[in-house]
mmCIF file of C-alpha atoms in Angstrom:
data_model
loop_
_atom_site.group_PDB
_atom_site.id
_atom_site.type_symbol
_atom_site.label_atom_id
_atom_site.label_comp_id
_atom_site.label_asym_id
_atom_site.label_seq_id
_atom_site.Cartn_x
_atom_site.Cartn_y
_atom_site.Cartn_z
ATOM 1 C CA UNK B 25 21.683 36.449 8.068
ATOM 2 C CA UNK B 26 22.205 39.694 6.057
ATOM 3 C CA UNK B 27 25.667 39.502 6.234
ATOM 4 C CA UNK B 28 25.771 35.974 4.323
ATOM 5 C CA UNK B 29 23.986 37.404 1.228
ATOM 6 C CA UNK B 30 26.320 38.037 -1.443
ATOM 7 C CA UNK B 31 25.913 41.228 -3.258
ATOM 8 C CA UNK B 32 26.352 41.025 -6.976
ATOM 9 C CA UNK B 33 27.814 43.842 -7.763
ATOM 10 C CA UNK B 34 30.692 43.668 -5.096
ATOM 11 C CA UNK B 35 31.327 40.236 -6.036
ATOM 12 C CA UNK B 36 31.569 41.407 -10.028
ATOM 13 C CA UNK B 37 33.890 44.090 -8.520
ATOM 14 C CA UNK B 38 36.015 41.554 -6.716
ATOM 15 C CA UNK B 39 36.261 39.802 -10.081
ATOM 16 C CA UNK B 40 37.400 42.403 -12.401
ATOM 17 C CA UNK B 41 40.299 43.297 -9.667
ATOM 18 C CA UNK B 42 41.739 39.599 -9.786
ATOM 19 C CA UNK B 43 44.158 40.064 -12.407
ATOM 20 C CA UNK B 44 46.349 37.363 -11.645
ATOM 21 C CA UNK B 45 45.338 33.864 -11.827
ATOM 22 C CA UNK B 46 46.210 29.975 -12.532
ATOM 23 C CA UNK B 47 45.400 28.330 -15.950
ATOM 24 C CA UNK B 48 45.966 24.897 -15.957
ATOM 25 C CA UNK B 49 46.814 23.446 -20.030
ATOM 26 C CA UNK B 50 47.840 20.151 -21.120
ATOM 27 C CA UNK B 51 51.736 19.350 -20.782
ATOM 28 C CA UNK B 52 51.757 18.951 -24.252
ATOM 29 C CA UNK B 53 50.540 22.292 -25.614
ATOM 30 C CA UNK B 54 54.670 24.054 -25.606
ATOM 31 C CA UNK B 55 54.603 27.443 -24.862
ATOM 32 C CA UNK B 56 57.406 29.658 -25.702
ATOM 33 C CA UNK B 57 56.290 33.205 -24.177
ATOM 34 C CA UNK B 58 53.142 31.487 -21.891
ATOM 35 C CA UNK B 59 51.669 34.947 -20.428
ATOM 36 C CA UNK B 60 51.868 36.367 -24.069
ATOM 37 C CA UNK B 61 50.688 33.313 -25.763
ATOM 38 C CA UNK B 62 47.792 32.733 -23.317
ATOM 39 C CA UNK B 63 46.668 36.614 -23.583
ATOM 40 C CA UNK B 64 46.640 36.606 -27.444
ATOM 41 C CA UNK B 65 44.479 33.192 -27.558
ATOM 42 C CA UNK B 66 41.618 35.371 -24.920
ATOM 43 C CA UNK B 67 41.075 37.488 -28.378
ATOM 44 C CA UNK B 68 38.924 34.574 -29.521
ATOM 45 C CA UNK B 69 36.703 34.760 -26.210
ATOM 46 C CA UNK B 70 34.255 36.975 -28.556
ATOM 47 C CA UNK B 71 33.861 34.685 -30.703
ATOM 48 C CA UNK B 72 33.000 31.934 -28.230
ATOM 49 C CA UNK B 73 30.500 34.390 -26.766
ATOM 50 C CA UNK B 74 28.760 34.897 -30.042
ATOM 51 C CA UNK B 75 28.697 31.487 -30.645
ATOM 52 C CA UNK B 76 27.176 30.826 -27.022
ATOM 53 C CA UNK B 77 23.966 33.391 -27.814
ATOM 54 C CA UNK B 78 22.379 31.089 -29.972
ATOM 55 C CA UNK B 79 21.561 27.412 -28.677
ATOM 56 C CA UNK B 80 22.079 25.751 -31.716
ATOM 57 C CA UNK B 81 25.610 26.972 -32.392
ATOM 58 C CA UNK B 82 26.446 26.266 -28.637
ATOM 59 C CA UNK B 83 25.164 22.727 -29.036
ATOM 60 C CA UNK B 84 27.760 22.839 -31.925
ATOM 61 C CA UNK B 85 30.420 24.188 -30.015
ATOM 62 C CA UNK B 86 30.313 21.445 -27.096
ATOM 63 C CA UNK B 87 30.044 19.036 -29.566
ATOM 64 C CA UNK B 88 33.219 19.744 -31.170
ATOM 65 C CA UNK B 89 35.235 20.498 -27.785
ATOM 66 C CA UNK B 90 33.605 18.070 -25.879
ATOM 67 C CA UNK B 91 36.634 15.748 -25.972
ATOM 68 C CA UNK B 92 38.825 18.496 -25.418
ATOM 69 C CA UNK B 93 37.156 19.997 -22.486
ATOM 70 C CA UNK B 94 36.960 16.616 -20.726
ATOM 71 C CA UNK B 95 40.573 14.848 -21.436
ATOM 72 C CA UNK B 96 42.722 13.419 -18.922
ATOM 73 C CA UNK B 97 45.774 14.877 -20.021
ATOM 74 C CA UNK B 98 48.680 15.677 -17.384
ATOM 75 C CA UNK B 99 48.369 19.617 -16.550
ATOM 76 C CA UNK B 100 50.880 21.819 -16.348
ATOM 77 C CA UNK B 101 50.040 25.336 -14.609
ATOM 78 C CA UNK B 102 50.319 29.051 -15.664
ATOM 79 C CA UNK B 103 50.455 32.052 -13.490
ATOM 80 C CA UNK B 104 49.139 34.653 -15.597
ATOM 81 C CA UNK B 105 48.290 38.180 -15.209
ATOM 82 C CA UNK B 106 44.946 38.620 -17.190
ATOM 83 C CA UNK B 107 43.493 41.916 -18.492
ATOM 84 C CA UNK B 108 40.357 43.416 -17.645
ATOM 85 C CA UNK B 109 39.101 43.158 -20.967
ATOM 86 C CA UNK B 110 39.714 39.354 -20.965
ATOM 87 C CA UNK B 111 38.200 38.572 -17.390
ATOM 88 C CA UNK B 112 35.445 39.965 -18.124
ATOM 89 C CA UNK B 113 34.728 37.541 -21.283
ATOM 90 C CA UNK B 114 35.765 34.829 -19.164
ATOM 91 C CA UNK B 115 33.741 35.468 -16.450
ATOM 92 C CA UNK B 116 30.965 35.843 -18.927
ATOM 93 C CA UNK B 117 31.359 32.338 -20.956
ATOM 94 C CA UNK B 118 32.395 31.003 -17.021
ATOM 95 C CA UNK B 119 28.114 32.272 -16.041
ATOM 96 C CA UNK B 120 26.645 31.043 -19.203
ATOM 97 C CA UNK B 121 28.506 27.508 -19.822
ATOM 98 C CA UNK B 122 29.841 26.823 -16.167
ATOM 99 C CA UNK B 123 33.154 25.903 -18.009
ATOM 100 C CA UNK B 124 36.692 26.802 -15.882
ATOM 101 C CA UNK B 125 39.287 29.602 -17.194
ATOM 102 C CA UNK B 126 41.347 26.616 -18.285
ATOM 103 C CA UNK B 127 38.858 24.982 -20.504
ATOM 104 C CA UNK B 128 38.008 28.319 -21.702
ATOM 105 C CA UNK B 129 41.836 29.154 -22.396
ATOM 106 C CA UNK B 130 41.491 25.955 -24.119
ATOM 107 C CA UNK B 131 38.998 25.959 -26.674
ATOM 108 C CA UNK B 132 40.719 29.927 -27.142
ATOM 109 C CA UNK B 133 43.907 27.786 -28.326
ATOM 110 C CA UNK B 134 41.719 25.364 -30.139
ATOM 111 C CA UNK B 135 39.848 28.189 -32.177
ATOM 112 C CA UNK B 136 43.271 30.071 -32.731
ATOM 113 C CA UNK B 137 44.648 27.066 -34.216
ATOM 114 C CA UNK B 138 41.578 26.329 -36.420
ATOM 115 C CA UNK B 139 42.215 30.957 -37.742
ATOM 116 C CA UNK B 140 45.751 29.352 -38.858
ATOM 117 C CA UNK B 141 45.292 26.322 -40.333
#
């Protein structure tokens, strides 16, 4: 039975060595440079972390993406090369929220768009 127990910290290892992976976004999201545009949106993972310590603001947070995260929209998918950096906030909001990369890549191009406006 030993052999079916999965050791944490090889399995965190495994993670951070994935670099490349599929994000799935809505069709109508355009992309121009996808890899580049995807990467730059991951900056606001730290934000969506901070916002995830606190259950209040969290509560907040699905509230407002809740439609977002759950749409039926057709998907059209990405394969991206991710940096260490940004796995590891991924993986992070992935353990505390359960959310996929893609809704997380997501709500990343949601809160970039809400810095602009």
């Amino acid at each position: 039975m030993n052999r079916k127990i999965v050791n944490s910290q090889e399995h965190q290892e495994q993670i951070f060595t994935t670099k490349r992976t599929t994000i799935y976004l809505p069709e109508h999201l355009l992309l121009h440079k996808p890899i580049k545009e995807i990467n730059k949106a991951f900056a606001h993972t730290h934000t969506i972390i901070q916002q995830l310590k606190d259950r209040k603001s969290f509560l907040h947070l699905y509230r407002h993406f809740y439609s977002l995260l759950f749409s039926q929209h057709k998907l059209k998918g990405f394969q991206i090369n991710v940096m260490a950096e940004n796995r590891a906030n991924l993986y992070k909001i992935k353990q505390l929220t359960g959310w996929s990369q893609s809704q997380v890549t997501l709500i990343c191009f949601a809160e970039k768009i809400k810095d602009i406006i």
